[in-house]
mmCIF file of C-alpha atoms in Angstrom:
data_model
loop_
_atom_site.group_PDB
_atom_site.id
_atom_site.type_symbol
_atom_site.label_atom_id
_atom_site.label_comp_id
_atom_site.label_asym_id
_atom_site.label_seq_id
_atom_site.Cartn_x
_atom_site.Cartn_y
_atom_site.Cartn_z
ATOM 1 C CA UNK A 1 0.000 0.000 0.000
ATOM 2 C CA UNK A 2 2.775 2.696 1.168
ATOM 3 C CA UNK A 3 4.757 1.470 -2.382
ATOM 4 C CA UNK A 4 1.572 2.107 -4.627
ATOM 5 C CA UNK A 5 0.499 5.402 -2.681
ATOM 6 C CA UNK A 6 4.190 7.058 -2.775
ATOM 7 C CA UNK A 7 4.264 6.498 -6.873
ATOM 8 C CA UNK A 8 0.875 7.661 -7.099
ATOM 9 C CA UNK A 9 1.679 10.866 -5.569
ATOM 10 C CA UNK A 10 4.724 11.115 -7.295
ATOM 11 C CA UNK A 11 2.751 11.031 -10.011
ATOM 12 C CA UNK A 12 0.265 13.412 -9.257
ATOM 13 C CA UNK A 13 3.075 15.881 -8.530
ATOM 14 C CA UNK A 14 4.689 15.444 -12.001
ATOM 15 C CA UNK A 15 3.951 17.334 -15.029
ATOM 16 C CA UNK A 16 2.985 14.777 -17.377
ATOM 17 C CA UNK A 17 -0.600 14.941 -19.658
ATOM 18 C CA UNK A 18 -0.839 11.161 -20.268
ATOM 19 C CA UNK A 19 -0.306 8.047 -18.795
ATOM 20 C CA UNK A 20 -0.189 4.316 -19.835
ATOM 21 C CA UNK A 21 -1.673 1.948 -17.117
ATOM 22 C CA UNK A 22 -1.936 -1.485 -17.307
ATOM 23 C CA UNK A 23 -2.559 -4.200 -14.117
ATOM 24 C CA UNK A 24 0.785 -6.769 -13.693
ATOM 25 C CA UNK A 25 0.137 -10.581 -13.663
ATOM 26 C CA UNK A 26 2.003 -13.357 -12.716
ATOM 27 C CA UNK A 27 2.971 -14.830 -16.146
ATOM 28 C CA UNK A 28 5.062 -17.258 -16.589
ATOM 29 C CA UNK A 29 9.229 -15.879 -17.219
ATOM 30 C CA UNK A 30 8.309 -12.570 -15.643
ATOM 31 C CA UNK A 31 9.549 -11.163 -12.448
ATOM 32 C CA UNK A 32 5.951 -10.458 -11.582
ATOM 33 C CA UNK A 33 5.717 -14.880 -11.008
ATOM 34 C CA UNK A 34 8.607 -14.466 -8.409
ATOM 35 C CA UNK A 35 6.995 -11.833 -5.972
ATOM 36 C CA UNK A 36 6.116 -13.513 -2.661
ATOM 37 C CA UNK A 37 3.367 -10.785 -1.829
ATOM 38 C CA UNK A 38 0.435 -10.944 -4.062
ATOM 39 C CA UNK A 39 -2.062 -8.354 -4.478
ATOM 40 C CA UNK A 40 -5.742 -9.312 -5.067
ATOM 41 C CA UNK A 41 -7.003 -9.010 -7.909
ATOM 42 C CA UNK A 42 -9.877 -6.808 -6.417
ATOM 43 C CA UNK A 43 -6.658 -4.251 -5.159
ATOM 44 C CA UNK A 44 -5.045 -4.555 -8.688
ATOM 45 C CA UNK A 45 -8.601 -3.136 -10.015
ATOM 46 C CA UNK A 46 -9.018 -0.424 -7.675
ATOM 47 C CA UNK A 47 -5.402 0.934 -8.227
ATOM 48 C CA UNK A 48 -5.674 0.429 -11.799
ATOM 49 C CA UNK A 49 -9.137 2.841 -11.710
ATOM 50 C CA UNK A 50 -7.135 4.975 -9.431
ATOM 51 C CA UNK A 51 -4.124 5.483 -11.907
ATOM 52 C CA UNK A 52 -7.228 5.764 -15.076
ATOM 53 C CA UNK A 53 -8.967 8.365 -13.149
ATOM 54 C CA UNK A 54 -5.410 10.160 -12.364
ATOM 55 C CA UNK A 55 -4.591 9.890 -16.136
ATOM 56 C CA UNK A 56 -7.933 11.382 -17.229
ATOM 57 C CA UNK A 57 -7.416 14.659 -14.941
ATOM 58 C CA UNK A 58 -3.606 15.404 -16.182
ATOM 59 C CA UNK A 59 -5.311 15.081 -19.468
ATOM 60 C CA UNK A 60 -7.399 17.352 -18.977
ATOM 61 C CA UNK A 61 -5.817 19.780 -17.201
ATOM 62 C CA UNK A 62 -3.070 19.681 -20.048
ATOM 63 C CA UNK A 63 -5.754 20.103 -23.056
ATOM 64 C CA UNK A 64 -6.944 23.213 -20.886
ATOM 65 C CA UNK A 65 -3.709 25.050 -21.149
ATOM 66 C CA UNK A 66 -4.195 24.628 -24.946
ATOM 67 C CA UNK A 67 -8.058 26.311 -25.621
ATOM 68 C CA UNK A 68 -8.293 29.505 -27.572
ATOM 69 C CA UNK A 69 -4.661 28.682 -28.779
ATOM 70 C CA UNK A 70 -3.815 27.548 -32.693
ATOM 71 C CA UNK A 71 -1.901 24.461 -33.261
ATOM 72 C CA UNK A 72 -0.923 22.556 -36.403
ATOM 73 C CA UNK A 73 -2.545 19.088 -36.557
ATOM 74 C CA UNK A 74 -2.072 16.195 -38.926
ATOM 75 C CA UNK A 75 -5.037 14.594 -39.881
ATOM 76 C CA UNK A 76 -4.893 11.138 -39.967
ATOM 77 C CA UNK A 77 -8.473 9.461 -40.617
ATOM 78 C CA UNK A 78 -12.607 10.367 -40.246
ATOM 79 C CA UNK A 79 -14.145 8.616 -37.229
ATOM 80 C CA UNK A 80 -17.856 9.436 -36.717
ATOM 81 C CA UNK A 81 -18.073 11.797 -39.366
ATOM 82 C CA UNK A 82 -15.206 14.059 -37.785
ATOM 83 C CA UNK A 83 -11.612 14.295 -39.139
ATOM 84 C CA UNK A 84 -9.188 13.095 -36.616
ATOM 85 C CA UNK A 85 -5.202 14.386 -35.946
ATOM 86 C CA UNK A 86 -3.073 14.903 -33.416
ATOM 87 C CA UNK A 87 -0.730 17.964 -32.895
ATOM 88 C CA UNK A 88 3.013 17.896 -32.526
ATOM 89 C CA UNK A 89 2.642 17.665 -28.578
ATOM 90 C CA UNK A 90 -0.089 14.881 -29.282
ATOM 91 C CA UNK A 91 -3.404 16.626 -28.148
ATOM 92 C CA UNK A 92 -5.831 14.591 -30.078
ATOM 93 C CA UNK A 93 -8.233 16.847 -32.235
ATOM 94 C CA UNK A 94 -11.262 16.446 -33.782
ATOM 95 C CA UNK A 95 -13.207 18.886 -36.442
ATOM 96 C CA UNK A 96 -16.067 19.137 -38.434
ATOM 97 C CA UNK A 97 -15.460 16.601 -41.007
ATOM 98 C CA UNK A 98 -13.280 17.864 -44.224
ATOM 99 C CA UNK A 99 -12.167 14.396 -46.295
ATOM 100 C CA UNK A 100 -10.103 16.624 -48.254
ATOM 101 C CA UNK A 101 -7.552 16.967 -45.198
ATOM 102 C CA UNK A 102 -6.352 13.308 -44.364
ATOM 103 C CA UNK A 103 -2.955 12.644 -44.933
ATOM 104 C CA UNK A 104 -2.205 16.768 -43.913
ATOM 105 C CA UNK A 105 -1.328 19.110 -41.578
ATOM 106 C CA UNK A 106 -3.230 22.065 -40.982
ATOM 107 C CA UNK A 107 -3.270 24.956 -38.419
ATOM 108 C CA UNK A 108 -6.499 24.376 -35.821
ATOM 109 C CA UNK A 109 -7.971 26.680 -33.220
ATOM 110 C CA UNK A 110 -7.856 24.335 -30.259
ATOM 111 C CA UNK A 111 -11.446 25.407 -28.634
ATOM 112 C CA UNK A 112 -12.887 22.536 -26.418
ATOM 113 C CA UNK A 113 -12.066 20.659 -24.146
ATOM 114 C CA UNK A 114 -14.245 17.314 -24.192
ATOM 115 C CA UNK A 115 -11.733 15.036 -22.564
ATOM 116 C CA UNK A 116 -10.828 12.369 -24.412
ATOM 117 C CA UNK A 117 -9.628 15.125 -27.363
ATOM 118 C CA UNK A 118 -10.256 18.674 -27.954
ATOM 119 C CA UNK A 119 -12.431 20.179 -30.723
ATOM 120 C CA UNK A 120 -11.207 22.571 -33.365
ATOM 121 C CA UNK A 121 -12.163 24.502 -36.049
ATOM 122 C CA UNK A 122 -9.729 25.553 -38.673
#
């Protein structure tokens, strides 16, 4: 418990906008089958959830610094009728649909926030 809550603080405090989470198991030829101390699977979830819902807000909170702001964005595919990109510090964008744009990279004003990527307009 002390391990798990002193990187999850140290992760809070960090300045990072995205993080990659994913639960250890005991497979077979890992490190993970050695450990004498096993965590239930039930813990495993919870901190997992923890370290999703910590993710989510440093996402957020980065896309925020980025609204009102213009950013170049290359647009890589549609997805539910929007065009889809990223820009070079990988804030995933979405716009009004323009199939004209995949494959290019095109200055965006970055203007909300909806989480999981921000919506643009060019």
């Amino acid at each position: 418990d002390e391990d798990f809550l002193e990187t999850y603080n140290f992760i809070n405090d960090i300045d990072i906008s995205y993080l990659h989470v994913f639960t250890y198991s005991e497979r077979p030829g890992t490190p993970a089958k050695n450990i004498n101390e096993v965590i239930s699977k039930r813990i495993r979830a919870e901190r997992s959830k923890m370290l999703h819902i910590l993710s989510q807000k440093k996402r957020r909170y980065f896309y925020d610094h980025f609204i009102n702001t213009h950013r170049e964005v290359l647009f890589e595919n549609i997805r539910n009728g929007k065009l889809v990109g990223h820009t070079d510090n990988y804030i995933k964008v979405e716009i009004d649909n323009s199939p004209g744009l995949v494959n290019k990279i095109h200055s965006v004003r970055l203007i909300e926030n909806r989480g999981e990527f921000v919506m643009g307009e060019l």
